[in-house]
Amino acid sequence: MVLLYLTILTVIAVFNFFVHYHVNPRQNGPYPLLLFCVFIACLGHLMLALSSNLDQVILSNKVIYLGSIFMPLLTFNACLSICKIKFPTWSHDVLMIVVLAVLTMSMTVGYNGLYYKSIKYIQTNGVGNFVAEYGIGHDIFNFCMVGFVIINVTLIIYAFFKKKNVSFKSLIALSSIEAVSILSFFISRVVESDTMVMPAVYVFDQFALLYICFRVKRYDVEQIISQVLETQNADSYVLISSNNNFLGCNAVAYETFPTLKNCRIDHSTPDNFELNHLLIAWNKELKQGNVTIEKKFEYDGKHYKILLRQLPLSGSEKINMFRIEDETSMHNYINMLGTNNVRLELMLKENDTQIRSIQEQMVVGMAHMVESRDSNTGSHIKRTSRVVQILVEYLRKDPTLGHSEFFYDSLVSAAPMHDIGKIAIDDRILRKPGRFTPQEYEEMKEHPEKGAMIVENLLTSVESPDFVRIAKNVARYHHERFDGFGYPKKLKGNDIPFEARVMAIADVYDALVSKRCYKAEMSFNEAYEIIIEGMGTQFDPALKDCFIACRKKLEDYYQSLSEDEA
């Protein structure tokens, strides 16, 4: 029965490891290693039970320590990650040195008495085990284990009371790991058998970690966005050293600019092609101290933007990485808009009322063009406009904000334009039903800047400067985050225009409660919790009361949409 019990736990441990790998194949951090260490430790306990002599016992014991010795350190790192607490790098190095020292001492069993003064093979009911007289190395091991438990419990308690942006359920799961670890210590002392207790504890910890990984993945908004938009790269990359040696390029560059196939890696870049000539001349300018990070380039009837990033190579030599983006669609759209603006100005002289009507129809029409092209948008523009209107109805009642009625009216009118920049995004990205690669995500992240440019071109000649400013801010900054990790400008806190902070809540709330091609809609409670947890990080905490007060109206509105569809 004991062997069957240990075998089942070992199988569960390796199964849990593969479940985590399947669900989170690219998740970094301590979780994959921790799950794997549990499997190694369970395997060691199974080997110990199967042992038939002292040599096999010693080997099994070393396998157990090889798996279990790193678990407290990895659990500590998981606590730091989940509780969003940073420790200095040197402290991690010190803890790793201590753990490796204890592991080294455990590996001396059978050679000296540093870890076990003596060890003897025993067998109980056909199951192998051992009895030992502990040495100073084992005392150090116990001291380290107790120390890690104290540190982890302290971190969890601190996060409970001080870290509002940490998932409460993840903290509960962490607490259960520490509680079970402490309880198992006393139970193993009572039954006098680590082999019976510890594998079950390790497997329990695995299940708790799998739950935590699911929670972390679910509430990490950055990770969700990154995974949703992940697909193949669409830009060309060319690498040339500061000495003009060709270092290579990606497959997209070879396909877009076939003459690059004639360039030999680690040889001087030939000046036999317009693009090569531009890059070589650019290198020369850099050596002369003329640093330019962006240039334009035309090739085969298309318009490209080239961005430079310099990477250190060795000594004074550097790698110049040139990222080449196809801007043909953007160029054509801007030209089209410029032509339309000239015509609109001429019409304005004849009939101001008529031109205003045409301009508004163009804005609304272009907004709906975005909806018809974007496979994920649906009626997003209509819904977010209503959400903004609901939030503004509450904000108007707060005189301490200091905004005029004109400001609020303008914000409501500008809301449909927040995603208008997507009209300048290539169809291969905008209409794609699946995930984007980081590169395509970078292209999609350009729509706020392009939207601001379109708004300015369309409205400057027919709207007041204040309205144009509000509309541009809504289009350009609605993806900025309050903690400074948004885009396109990484603005932080009150540097983000107030109108964009309001728009951000409406935009994300609609994305959460609406069905997309890559996800089902969330429940109102789930969406509410995510928005509230994001206050102070993704969203302006000053708008928390407004969102809470408007919760029922928002849910009633979306409920009415569901009933209409039914």
XYZ file of C-alpha atoms in Angstrom:
566
model
C 0.000 0.000 0.000
C 2.837 2.394 0.813
C 4.492 1.775 -2.555
C 1.174 2.273 -4.366
C 0.572 5.477 -2.359
C 4.009 6.895 -3.295
C 3.677 5.797 -6.912
C 0.318 7.570 -7.263
C 1.722 10.768 -5.726
C 4.730 10.675 -8.079
C 2.477 10.191 -11.105
C 0.246 13.074 -9.961
C 3.341 15.265 -9.472
C 4.620 14.708 -13.016
C 1.078 15.080 -14.390
C 0.682 18.459 -12.651
C 3.997 19.592 -14.110
C 2.836 18.806 -17.643
C -0.573 20.417 -16.993
C 1.189 23.641 -16.032
C 3.438 23.436 -19.092
C 0.422 22.921 -21.348
C -1.640 25.756 -19.848
C 1.269 28.229 -19.357
C 4.003 27.103 -21.799
C 5.784 30.475 -21.693
C 5.270 31.520 -18.109
C 8.498 32.671 -16.530
C 9.331 32.843 -12.846
C 9.678 30.168 -10.172
C 6.494 28.194 -10.881
C 7.743 25.658 -13.495
C 10.902 24.920 -11.480
C 8.921 24.548 -8.263
C 6.522 22.066 -9.858
C 9.436 20.097 -11.303
C 11.244 20.018 -7.947
C 8.113 18.493 -6.376
C 8.261 15.678 -8.925
C 11.959 15.039 -8.178
C 11.321 14.978 -4.419
C 8.372 12.552 -4.797
C 10.504 10.358 -7.049
C 13.215 10.331 -4.371
C 10.747 9.187 -1.712
C 9.528 6.411 -4.019
C 13.139 5.320 -4.630
C 13.694 5.295 -0.857
C 10.693 3.033 -0.320
C 12.001 0.671 -3.019
C 15.572 0.602 -1.635
C 17.032 -2.661 -0.399
C 20.432 -1.624 0.982
C 22.270 1.325 2.490
C 23.809 2.503 -0.789
C 20.371 2.768 -2.390
C 19.073 4.605 0.685
C 21.878 7.169 0.467
C 21.256 7.707 -3.260
C 17.486 8.089 -2.696
C 18.107 10.543 0.142
C 20.258 12.692 -2.141
C 17.554 12.709 -4.821
C 15.025 13.841 -2.186
C 17.258 16.727 -1.124
C 17.997 17.612 -4.756
C 14.272 18.189 -5.254
C 13.242 19.580 -1.879
C 16.186 21.846 -1.001
C 15.181 24.469 -3.608
C 11.452 24.492 -2.799
C 11.607 27.044 0.058
C 13.697 29.448 -2.048
C 11.397 29.033 -5.065
C 8.330 29.463 -2.839
C 9.922 32.647 -1.487
C 10.414 33.926 -5.052
C 6.785 33.002 -5.845
C 5.656 35.000 -2.803
C 7.628 38.015 -4.018
C 6.124 37.685 -7.488
C 2.523 37.257 -6.333
C 2.767 39.911 -3.613
C 4.492 42.280 -6.085
C 7.378 42.977 -3.707
C 10.920 43.638 -4.945
C 14.011 42.484 -3.100
C 17.555 43.600 -3.969
C 19.434 41.263 -6.329
C 22.230 40.654 -3.861
C 19.778 39.224 -1.298
C 18.684 36.574 -3.810
C 22.340 35.726 -4.427
C 22.965 35.306 -0.704
C 19.953 33.012 -0.272
C 21.004 30.935 -3.279
C 24.522 30.525 -1.862
C 23.069 29.323 1.466
C 20.796 26.822 -0.285
C 23.646 25.500 -2.433
C 25.832 25.174 0.660
C 23.166 23.063 2.399
C 22.729 20.966 -0.760
C 26.489 20.393 -0.923
C 26.512 19.224 2.698
C 23.615 16.829 2.027
C 25.616 15.312 -0.830
C 28.389 14.316 1.630
C 26.182 11.666 3.245
C 28.026 8.361 3.034
C 31.423 10.049 2.966
C 31.593 11.927 6.283
C 29.488 12.890 9.285
C 28.910 16.520 8.361
C 25.206 16.037 7.542
C 24.457 12.658 9.161
C 26.835 11.444 11.843
C 25.580 7.951 11.115
C 22.959 6.375 8.861
C 21.482 2.885 8.939
C 19.219 1.041 6.522
C 15.941 -0.336 7.914
C 12.906 -2.005 6.401
C 9.352 -1.807 7.722
C 6.589 -3.920 6.216
C 8.687 -4.447 3.092
C 9.336 -0.706 2.603
C 12.864 0.682 2.699
C 13.801 3.529 5.042
C 16.646 4.669 7.275
C 17.465 6.000 10.689
C 20.177 8.573 11.164
C 21.951 10.622 13.760
C 21.839 14.205 12.555
C 24.936 16.343 12.152
C 25.448 20.094 12.039
C 24.561 20.238 8.321
C 21.056 18.941 9.032
C 20.656 21.507 11.823
C 21.532 24.246 9.336
C 18.955 22.789 6.933
C 16.229 22.953 9.601
C 17.229 26.505 10.469
C 16.965 27.539 6.791
C 13.544 25.905 6.390
C 12.170 27.673 9.468
C 13.689 30.949 8.278
C 12.030 30.701 4.863
C 8.650 29.926 6.453
C 8.932 32.995 8.700
C 9.910 35.226 5.766
C 7.102 33.902 3.543
C 4.453 34.284 6.241
C 5.678 37.847 6.875
C 5.406 38.688 3.153
C 1.888 37.254 2.942
C 0.687 39.169 6.018
C 2.226 42.370 4.644
C 0.492 41.875 1.284
C -2.866 41.188 2.970
C -2.830 44.591 4.641
C -0.725 46.771 2.320
C -1.073 45.439 -1.242
C -4.534 46.120 -2.599
C -3.452 45.307 -6.171
C -2.704 41.659 -5.304
C -5.324 38.943 -5.861
C -6.907 38.104 -2.502
C -7.570 34.515 -3.591
C -3.918 34.039 -4.563
C -2.875 35.214 -1.106
C -5.276 32.680 0.440
C -3.706 29.929 -1.675
C -0.212 31.039 -0.615
C -1.311 31.008 2.995
C -2.570 27.453 2.616
C 0.836 26.348 1.330
C 2.592 27.816 4.349
C -0.048 26.475 6.778
C 0.217 22.958 5.361
C 4.027 23.145 5.410
C 4.030 24.106 9.095
C 1.411 21.460 9.957
C 3.293 18.766 8.051
C 6.405 19.451 10.123
C 4.588 18.529 13.327
C 2.706 15.593 11.771
C 5.914 14.057 10.394
C 7.460 14.299 13.859
C 4.457 12.494 15.400
C 4.307 9.649 12.862
C 8.127 9.614 12.602
C 8.000 9.185 8.816
C 8.742 11.980 6.335
C 8.182 9.459 3.526
C 4.482 9.166 4.327
C 3.820 12.874 4.927
C 6.069 15.022 2.750
C 5.147 13.693 -0.746
C 1.471 14.414 0.000
C 2.426 17.912 1.175
C 4.441 18.510 -1.983
C 1.541 17.439 -4.220
C -0.856 19.665 -2.258
C 1.540 22.565 -2.836
C 1.486 21.750 -6.551
C -2.303 22.051 -6.718
C -2.173 25.343 -4.817
C 0.490 26.641 -7.222
C -1.544 25.601 -10.263
C -4.471 27.550 -8.842
C -2.249 30.578 -8.214
C -0.836 30.390 -11.761
C -4.374 30.459 -13.110
C -5.255 33.482 -10.986
C -2.050 35.339 -11.920
C -2.641 34.658 -15.605
C -6.274 35.735 -15.364
C -5.677 39.071 -13.672
C -2.418 40.049 -15.344
C -3.926 42.472 -17.852
C -0.605 43.011 -19.605
C -0.157 39.270 -20.109
C -3.719 38.856 -21.360
C -3.272 41.575 -23.959
C 0.114 40.227 -25.008
C -1.209 36.690 -25.500
C -4.364 37.799 -27.265
C -2.406 39.878 -29.823
C 0.405 37.372 -30.379
C 1.133 36.220 -33.976
C 3.854 36.396 -36.639
C 6.160 39.388 -37.133
C 5.460 41.652 -40.120
C 8.391 44.123 -40.051
C 11.821 43.769 -41.609
C 14.925 43.778 -39.403
C 18.424 44.369 -40.796
C 21.526 44.241 -38.593
C 24.750 45.984 -39.631
C 27.782 46.569 -37.431
C 29.192 50.052 -36.977
C 32.013 48.912 -39.309
C 29.461 48.234 -42.071
C 29.673 44.440 -41.740
C 26.384 42.748 -42.636
C 25.193 40.703 -39.614
C 21.953 39.315 -41.023
C 18.233 40.019 -41.298
C 14.951 38.233 -40.710
C 12.884 36.276 -43.242
C 10.494 39.209 -43.793
C 13.408 41.419 -44.853
C 14.676 38.816 -47.335
C 11.182 38.506 -48.807
C 10.519 42.263 -48.967
C 13.995 43.233 -50.204
C 15.318 40.226 -52.222
C 18.655 41.948 -53.005
C 19.623 41.423 -49.339
C 20.164 37.757 -50.260
C 23.332 38.894 -52.022
C 24.807 40.206 -48.755
C 27.226 37.800 -47.081
C 27.193 37.705 -43.291
C 30.368 39.020 -41.623
C 31.395 40.768 -44.852
C 31.168 44.421 -45.789
C 27.662 45.445 -46.822
C 27.670 46.016 -50.617
C 26.543 49.455 -51.769
C 24.602 48.009 -54.715
C 21.031 48.784 -53.743
C 19.117 51.878 -52.647
C 18.326 50.474 -49.190
C 21.940 49.379 -48.656
C 23.155 52.819 -49.744
C 20.830 54.485 -47.230
C 21.948 52.221 -44.357
C 25.665 52.617 -45.157
C 25.293 56.419 -45.342
C 23.362 56.282 -42.057
C 26.245 54.359 -40.458
C 28.649 57.028 -41.635
C 26.496 59.766 -40.098
C 26.428 57.889 -36.794
C 30.223 57.683 -36.713
C 30.348 61.442 -37.251
C 28.043 61.972 -34.270
C 24.900 62.764 -36.240
C 22.424 60.496 -34.441
C 19.130 60.113 -36.300
C 16.790 57.386 -35.122
C 14.147 57.531 -37.883
C 14.162 57.963 -41.662
C 11.752 57.507 -44.542
C 12.366 55.325 -47.578
C 10.500 54.548 -50.812
C 10.914 51.247 -52.659
C 8.927 49.586 -55.422
C 6.041 52.038 -55.052
C 5.768 51.572 -51.290
C 6.583 53.868 -48.393
C 8.681 52.635 -45.460
C 9.740 54.030 -42.106
C 13.136 52.890 -40.780
C 13.827 53.022 -37.042
C 17.323 52.661 -35.586
C 18.302 51.013 -32.345
C 21.972 50.693 -31.376
C 23.127 47.666 -29.369
C 26.591 47.231 -27.813
C 28.775 44.582 -29.470
C 32.350 44.735 -28.186
C 34.625 47.634 -27.310
C 33.589 50.668 -29.285
C 31.868 48.571 -31.976
C 28.063 48.506 -31.994
C 25.248 46.672 -33.725
C 22.903 48.952 -35.628
C 19.492 47.279 -35.782
C 17.259 48.792 -38.451
C 13.541 48.076 -38.158
C 11.733 48.729 -41.434
C 7.963 49.277 -41.259
C 5.636 49.394 -44.251
C 3.755 52.711 -43.994
C 2.139 52.630 -47.426
C -1.401 52.373 -46.088
C -0.823 55.161 -43.581
C 0.746 57.357 -46.251
C -2.213 56.820 -48.601
C -4.731 57.508 -45.844
C -3.027 60.750 -44.837
C -2.895 61.897 -48.464
C -6.570 61.042 -48.857
C -7.462 62.930 -45.703
C -5.370 65.911 -46.784
C -7.194 66.057 -50.119
C -10.551 65.795 -48.385
C -9.612 68.616 -46.026
C -8.853 70.957 -48.937
C -12.252 70.230 -50.405
C -13.931 70.717 -47.058
C -12.310 74.114 -46.590
C -13.649 75.282 -49.964
C -17.144 74.084 -49.059
C -16.884 75.817 -45.681
C -16.713 79.201 -47.392
C -20.079 78.518 -49.068
C -22.031 76.920 -46.264
C -20.631 76.509 -42.736
C -23.639 74.536 -41.523
C -23.397 72.079 -44.395
C -19.663 71.480 -43.921
C -20.117 70.830 -40.200
C -22.726 68.188 -41.024
C -20.453 66.563 -43.600
C -17.534 66.582 -41.179
C -19.549 64.910 -38.438
C -20.822 62.300 -40.891
C -17.247 61.566 -41.938
C -16.157 61.054 -38.327
C -19.083 58.772 -37.536
C -18.716 57.002 -40.871
C -15.020 56.378 -40.336
C -15.743 55.123 -36.840
C -18.213 52.635 -38.283
C -15.688 51.706 -40.970
C -13.382 50.688 -38.150
C -16.130 48.528 -36.686
C -16.805 46.861 -40.042
C -13.065 46.092 -40.533
C -12.117 45.103 -36.984
C -13.054 41.453 -36.326
C -13.049 42.104 -32.574
C -14.926 45.408 -32.317
C -18.612 44.648 -33.010
C -20.618 47.597 -31.667
C -17.763 48.606 -29.372
C -17.887 52.281 -30.400
C -21.612 52.583 -29.689
C -21.340 50.800 -26.342
C -18.283 52.692 -25.089
C -19.937 55.987 -26.018
C -22.893 55.083 -23.822
C -20.563 54.024 -20.969
C -18.794 57.396 -21.177
C -22.171 59.138 -21.134
C -23.179 57.245 -17.962
C -19.891 58.090 -16.228
C -20.130 61.746 -17.282
C -23.655 62.010 -15.883
C -22.180 61.250 -12.461
C -19.069 63.423 -12.908
C -21.148 66.507 -13.788
C -22.494 66.452 -10.223
C -19.022 66.830 -8.680
C -18.084 70.551 -8.620
C -14.659 69.805 -7.101
C -13.414 68.438 -10.439
C -13.536 71.918 -11.959
C -14.641 70.912 -15.456
C -17.168 72.888 -17.477
C -20.343 71.652 -19.132
C -18.626 72.271 -22.471
C -15.848 69.888 -21.403
C -18.284 67.100 -20.509
C -20.334 67.653 -23.679
C -17.137 67.504 -25.727
C -16.005 64.313 -23.975
C -19.280 62.565 -24.802
C -19.086 63.770 -28.431
C -15.436 62.701 -28.762
C -15.924 59.188 -27.342
C -16.865 57.576 -30.716
C -13.518 58.763 -32.120
C -11.292 56.972 -29.593
C -10.465 54.050 -31.938
C -10.645 55.949 -35.225
C -6.898 55.418 -35.746
C -7.574 51.738 -36.445
C -8.742 52.771 -39.900
C -5.036 53.245 -40.731
C -4.090 49.751 -39.513
C -3.474 47.144 -42.202
C -6.327 44.667 -42.819
C -4.048 41.675 -42.229
C -3.842 42.786 -38.578
C -7.187 44.462 -37.979
C -9.297 41.697 -39.510
C -7.307 38.825 -38.075
C -9.537 36.685 -35.825
C -6.684 35.022 -33.913
C -3.735 36.130 -31.845
C -1.091 38.658 -32.881
C 2.647 38.425 -32.452
C 4.417 41.048 -30.328
C 5.412 42.740 -33.602
C 1.826 43.025 -34.822
C 0.878 44.166 -31.335
C 3.425 46.980 -31.776
C 1.742 47.907 -35.067
C -1.684 47.849 -33.430
C -0.315 50.102 -30.664
C 0.226 52.815 -33.293
C -3.520 53.407 -33.709
C -3.760 56.043 -30.900
C -1.161 58.301 -32.560
C -2.718 57.762 -35.970
C -6.144 58.463 -34.518
C -4.993 61.773 -33.051
C -3.566 62.748 -36.444
C -6.839 61.873 -38.208
C -8.912 63.799 -35.660
C -6.691 66.852 -36.097
C -6.914 66.692 -39.905
C -10.680 66.276 -39.871
C -11.759 68.696 -37.165
C -9.236 71.544 -36.935
C -10.898 73.680 -39.578
C -14.486 73.264 -38.347
C -14.372 72.779 -34.574
C -13.134 74.896 -31.713
C -9.516 74.320 -30.606
C -10.727 73.129 -27.177
C -12.958 70.445 -28.693
C -10.170 69.314 -31.040
C -7.791 69.087 -28.076
C -10.242 66.929 -26.084
C -10.950 64.659 -29.073
C -7.216 64.261 -29.787
C -6.524 63.425 -26.145
C -9.249 60.784 -26.147
C -7.858 59.172 -29.304
C -4.156 59.420 -28.351
C -4.116 58.596 -24.642
C -6.996 56.183 -23.931
C -4.473 53.301 -23.672
C -2.213 55.071 -21.149
C -2.052 53.531 -17.666
C -2.104 55.446 -14.404
C 1.100 53.656 -13.292
C 2.976 54.765 -16.420
C 3.122 51.399 -18.214
C 0.633 52.199 -20.964
C 1.187 53.480 -24.485
C 1.972 55.369 -26.667
C 3.731 57.926 -24.395
C 3.906 55.995 -21.082
C 2.311 58.944 -19.299
C 1.774 58.531 -15.578
C -0.835 59.713 -13.091
C -2.322 63.144 -13.651
C -0.069 63.685 -16.671
C -2.709 61.682 -18.530
C -5.531 64.009 -19.633
C -8.663 63.534 -17.529
C -10.816 62.794 -20.582
C -8.500 59.928 -21.575
C -8.643 58.483 -18.042
C -12.434 58.342 -18.254
C -12.282 56.825 -21.750
C -9.838 54.137 -20.548
C -12.354 52.779 -18.026
C -15.127 52.702 -20.638
C -12.870 51.005 -23.194
C -11.638 48.232 -20.876
C -15.020 47.635 -19.216
C -16.684 47.066 -22.572
C -13.857 44.751 -23.671
C -14.314 42.656 -20.518
C -18.118 42.244 -20.584
C -18.406 41.839 -24.365
C -17.837 38.736 -26.426
C -14.837 38.805 -28.753
C -13.633 36.348 -31.377
C -10.870 35.233 -29.017
C -12.840 35.129 -25.730
C -16.262 34.874 -24.145
C -17.781 37.781 -22.267
C -16.985 38.049 -18.551
C -19.668 38.272 -15.919
C -20.463 41.707 -14.523
C -18.974 40.729 -11.150
C -15.691 39.567 -12.721
C -15.387 42.721 -14.808
C -16.223 44.897 -11.788
C -13.517 43.197 -9.679
C -10.890 43.613 -12.388
C -11.646 47.331 -12.851
C -11.614 47.918 -9.084
C -8.333 46.009 -8.692
C -6.889 48.146 -11.477
C -7.609 51.409 -9.686
C -4.252 52.995 -8.938
C -2.373 50.867 -11.469
C -4.252 50.847 -14.761
C -6.930 53.398 -13.896
C -7.206 56.720 -12.040
C -8.133 55.870 -8.411
C -9.990 59.195 -8.210
C -12.572 57.690 -10.579
C -13.221 54.686 -8.327
C -16.232 56.247 -6.586
C -17.674 57.259 -9.939
C -17.360 53.718 -11.318
C -18.872 52.173 -8.197
C -21.783 54.621 -8.254
C -22.452 53.895 -11.939
C -22.183 50.116 -11.610
C -25.913 49.426 -11.650
C -26.594 51.738 -14.621
C -23.782 50.117 -16.581
C -25.017 46.611 -15.858
C -28.622 47.587 -16.660
C -27.463 49.002 -19.990
C -25.564 45.852 -21.017
C -28.402 43.684 -19.741
C -30.791 45.589 -22.007
C -28.490 44.885 -24.970
C -28.565 41.158 -24.175
C -32.356 41.212 -23.985
C -32.583 43.029 -27.336
C -30.328 40.429 -28.966
C -32.416 37.636 -27.454
